[in-house]
């Protein structure tokens, strides 16, 4: 939710890191955002679960990647 909400507001995600202890938004807002970005019309709970697990996995890998690090500089901005 933290990433998707910032993405929707067109905020810079290059310097943002997920903080598990941070609670943002309501359950209703989270579900609405997941439904919006899931890519399926009327998804099942299983499809939403798979989407969130996949997105979490990809974002975790991105945060750890040297190529996506803010330290890389302007060469890979927005990568």
XYZ file of N, CA and C in Angstrom:
237
model
N 0.822 -1.190 0.000
C 0.000 0.000 0.000
C 0.868 1.258 0.000
N 1.950 1.229 0.780
C 2.812 2.407 0.861
C 3.365 2.802 -0.509
N 3.824 1.831 -1.259
C 4.348 2.121 -2.597
C 3.236 2.539 -3.563
N 2.163 1.770 -3.596
C 1.092 2.060 -4.545
C 0.449 3.418 -4.304
N 0.264 3.791 -3.046
C -0.354 5.091 -2.764
C 0.554 6.231 -3.202
N 1.852 6.076 -2.999
C 2.794 7.114 -3.444
C 2.882 7.141 -4.973
N 2.850 5.974 -5.580
C 2.875 5.899 -7.036
C 1.662 6.606 -7.633
N 0.510 6.368 -7.044
C -0.721 6.990 -7.536
C -0.655 8.513 -7.411
N -0.019 8.995 -6.350
C 0.118 10.450 -6.145
C 1.299 11.025 -6.930
N 1.949 10.158 -7.730
C 3.083 10.539 -8.578
C 4.245 11.101 -7.766
N 4.478 10.517 -6.600
C 5.608 10.915 -5.766
C 6.864 10.178 -6.231
N 8.014 10.744 -5.908
C 9.299 10.136 -6.242
C 9.512 8.908 -5.355
N 9.648 7.744 -5.967
C 9.837 6.504 -5.218
C 11.309 6.115 -5.095
N 12.198 6.874 -5.721
C 13.612 6.532 -5.709
C 14.215 6.520 -4.309
N 13.717 7.351 -3.414
C 14.294 7.457 -2.074
C 13.350 6.935 -0.996
N 12.295 6.261 -1.402
C 11.339 5.721 -0.440
C 11.687 4.279 -0.101
N 11.638 3.936 1.180
C 11.827 2.567 1.626
C 10.628 2.145 2.453
N 10.171 0.948 2.226
C 9.043 0.394 2.952
C 9.402 0.213 4.421
N 8.507 0.629 5.299
C 8.674 0.443 6.735
C 7.488 -0.378 7.230
N 7.716 -1.655 7.569
C 6.605 -2.533 7.954
C 5.798 -2.024 9.149
N 6.433 -1.339 10.065
C 5.746 -0.876 11.266
C 4.861 0.349 11.012
N 5.013 0.971 9.867
C 4.241 2.173 9.543
C 2.862 1.770 9.027
N 1.835 2.290 9.675
C 0.472 2.022 9.239
C -0.053 3.248 8.514
N -0.491 3.042 7.297
C -1.032 4.132 6.490
C -2.368 3.706 5.912
N -3.291 4.618 5.816
C -4.572 4.347 5.191
C -5.428 3.382 5.990
N -6.611 3.177 5.490
C -7.548 2.252 6.113
C -7.593 0.966 5.301
N -8.247 -0.041 5.854
C -8.401 -1.296 5.123
C -9.183 -1.070 3.831
N -10.174 -0.216 3.894
C -10.991 0.087 2.714
C -10.157 0.758 1.625
N -9.318 1.729 2.005
C -8.457 2.418 1.040
C -7.443 1.453 0.431
N -6.914 0.569 1.247
C -5.938 -0.409 0.770
C -6.581 -1.350 -0.251
N -7.740 -1.867 0.082
C -8.432 -2.780 -0.835
C -8.778 -2.086 -2.149
N -9.225 -0.838 -2.056
C -9.566 -0.074 -3.260
C -8.334 0.093 -4.162
N -7.197 0.398 -3.556
C -5.966 0.588 -4.319
C -5.494 -0.733 -4.932
N -5.581 -1.814 -4.176
C -5.199 -3.123 -4.715
C -6.084 -3.520 -5.886
N -7.372 -3.266 -5.768
C -8.290 -3.577 -6.860
C -7.983 -2.743 -8.104
N -7.579 -1.510 -7.887
C -7.266 -0.606 -8.993
C -6.029 -1.070 -9.768
N -5.003 -1.540 -9.045
C -3.736 -1.885 -9.688
C -3.548 -3.374 -9.950
N -4.476 -4.189 -9.529
C -4.359 -5.634 -9.708
C -4.335 -6.025 -11.185
N -5.052 -5.312 -12.014
C -5.049 -5.610 -13.443
C -6.114 -6.604 -13.859
N -6.960 -6.992 -12.955
C -8.042 -7.922 -13.253
C -9.364 -7.261 -12.904
N -10.378 -7.484 -13.720
C -11.713 -6.996 -13.418
C -12.363 -7.997 -12.467
N -12.806 -7.509 -11.316
C -13.470 -8.349 -10.318
C -12.609 -9.553 -9.922
N -11.393 -9.314 -9.377
C -10.500 -10.430 -9.032
C -11.001 -11.204 -7.811
N -10.608 -12.448 -7.743
C -10.915 -13.269 -6.568
C -9.915 -12.910 -5.460
N -10.202 -13.412 -4.259
C -9.266 -13.177 -3.149
C -7.926 -13.829 -3.431
N -7.941 -14.954 -4.092
C -6.694 -15.630 -4.444
C -5.869 -14.785 -5.418
N -6.527 -14.197 -6.397
C -5.813 -13.337 -7.345
C -5.245 -12.108 -6.650
N -5.999 -11.515 -5.737
C -5.482 -10.370 -4.974
C -4.301 -10.787 -4.099
N -4.412 -11.957 -3.495
C -3.325 -12.467 -2.660
C -2.071 -12.697 -3.497
N -2.224 -13.328 -4.644
C -1.075 -13.561 -5.533
C -0.460 -12.246 -5.997
N -1.292 -11.271 -6.327
C -0.807 -9.959 -6.751
C 0.005 -9.297 -5.643
N -0.514 -9.308 -4.418
C 0.201 -8.655 -3.313
C 1.499 -9.379 -2.975
N 1.489 -10.712 -3.019
C 2.726 -11.456 -2.749
C 3.768 -11.183 -3.827
N 3.345 -11.184 -5.086
C 4.273 -10.915 -6.184
C 4.826 -9.489 -6.095
N 3.946 -8.518 -5.857
C 4.378 -7.126 -5.760
C 5.347 -6.940 -4.591
N 5.033 -7.532 -3.446
C 5.906 -7.435 -2.284
C 7.275 -8.047 -2.573
N 7.287 -9.196 -3.235
C 8.546 -9.850 -3.590
C 9.382 -8.966 -4.512
N 8.751 -8.427 -5.545
C 9.465 -7.587 -6.505
C 9.993 -6.308 -5.865
N 9.179 -5.673 -5.025
C 9.612 -4.433 -4.377
C 10.724 -4.693 -3.373
N 10.677 -5.822 -2.678
C 11.754 -6.184 -1.747
C 13.063 -6.371 -2.494
N 13.000 -7.055 -3.635
C 14.201 -7.259 -4.457
C 14.721 -5.919 -4.993
N 13.812 -5.060 -5.384
C 14.198 -3.750 -5.913
C 14.909 -2.921 -4.851
N 14.396 -2.942 -3.617
C 15.025 -2.179 -2.538
C 16.443 -2.653 -2.266
N 16.711 -3.938 -2.482
C 18.036 -4.511 -2.209
C 18.979 -4.437 -3.407
N 18.469 -4.102 -4.578
C 19.273 -4.086 -5.789
C 20.183 -2.862 -5.836
N 21.427 -3.095 -6.193
C 22.376 -2.005 -6.328
C 21.985 -1.079 -7.480
N 21.325 -1.625 -8.492
C 20.932 -0.822 -9.643
C 19.783 0.129 -9.328
N 19.016 -0.165 -8.302
C 17.880 0.683 -7.933
C 18.192 1.565 -6.734
N 19.412 1.516 -6.268
C 19.830 2.275 -5.099
C 19.973 3.756 -5.439
N 19.567 4.649 -4.523
C 19.766 6.081 -4.760
C 21.241 6.433 -4.907
N 22.138 5.588 -4.380
C 23.577 5.846 -4.479
C 24.089 5.748 -5.903
N 23.354 5.107 -6.790
C 23.781 4.957 -8.189
C 23.817 6.312 -8.871
N 22.954 7.201 -8.453
C 22.968 8.539 -9.001
C 22.027 8.742 -10.162
N 22.328 9.711 -10.964
C 21.463 10.123 -12.063
C 21.413 9.120 -13.221
N 22.382 8.240 -13.305
C 22.458 7.300 -14.422
C 21.241 6.387 -14.496
N 20.719 5.996 -13.337
C 19.586 5.068 -13.310
C 18.366 5.665 -12.633
N 18.214 6.961 -12.644
C 17.095 7.610 -11.972
C 15.765 7.074 -12.499
N 14.895 6.669 -11.580
C 13.602 6.147 -11.955
C 13.601 4.699 -12.377
N 14.765 4.082 -12.391
C 14.891 2.693 -12.842
C 14.103 1.782 -11.927
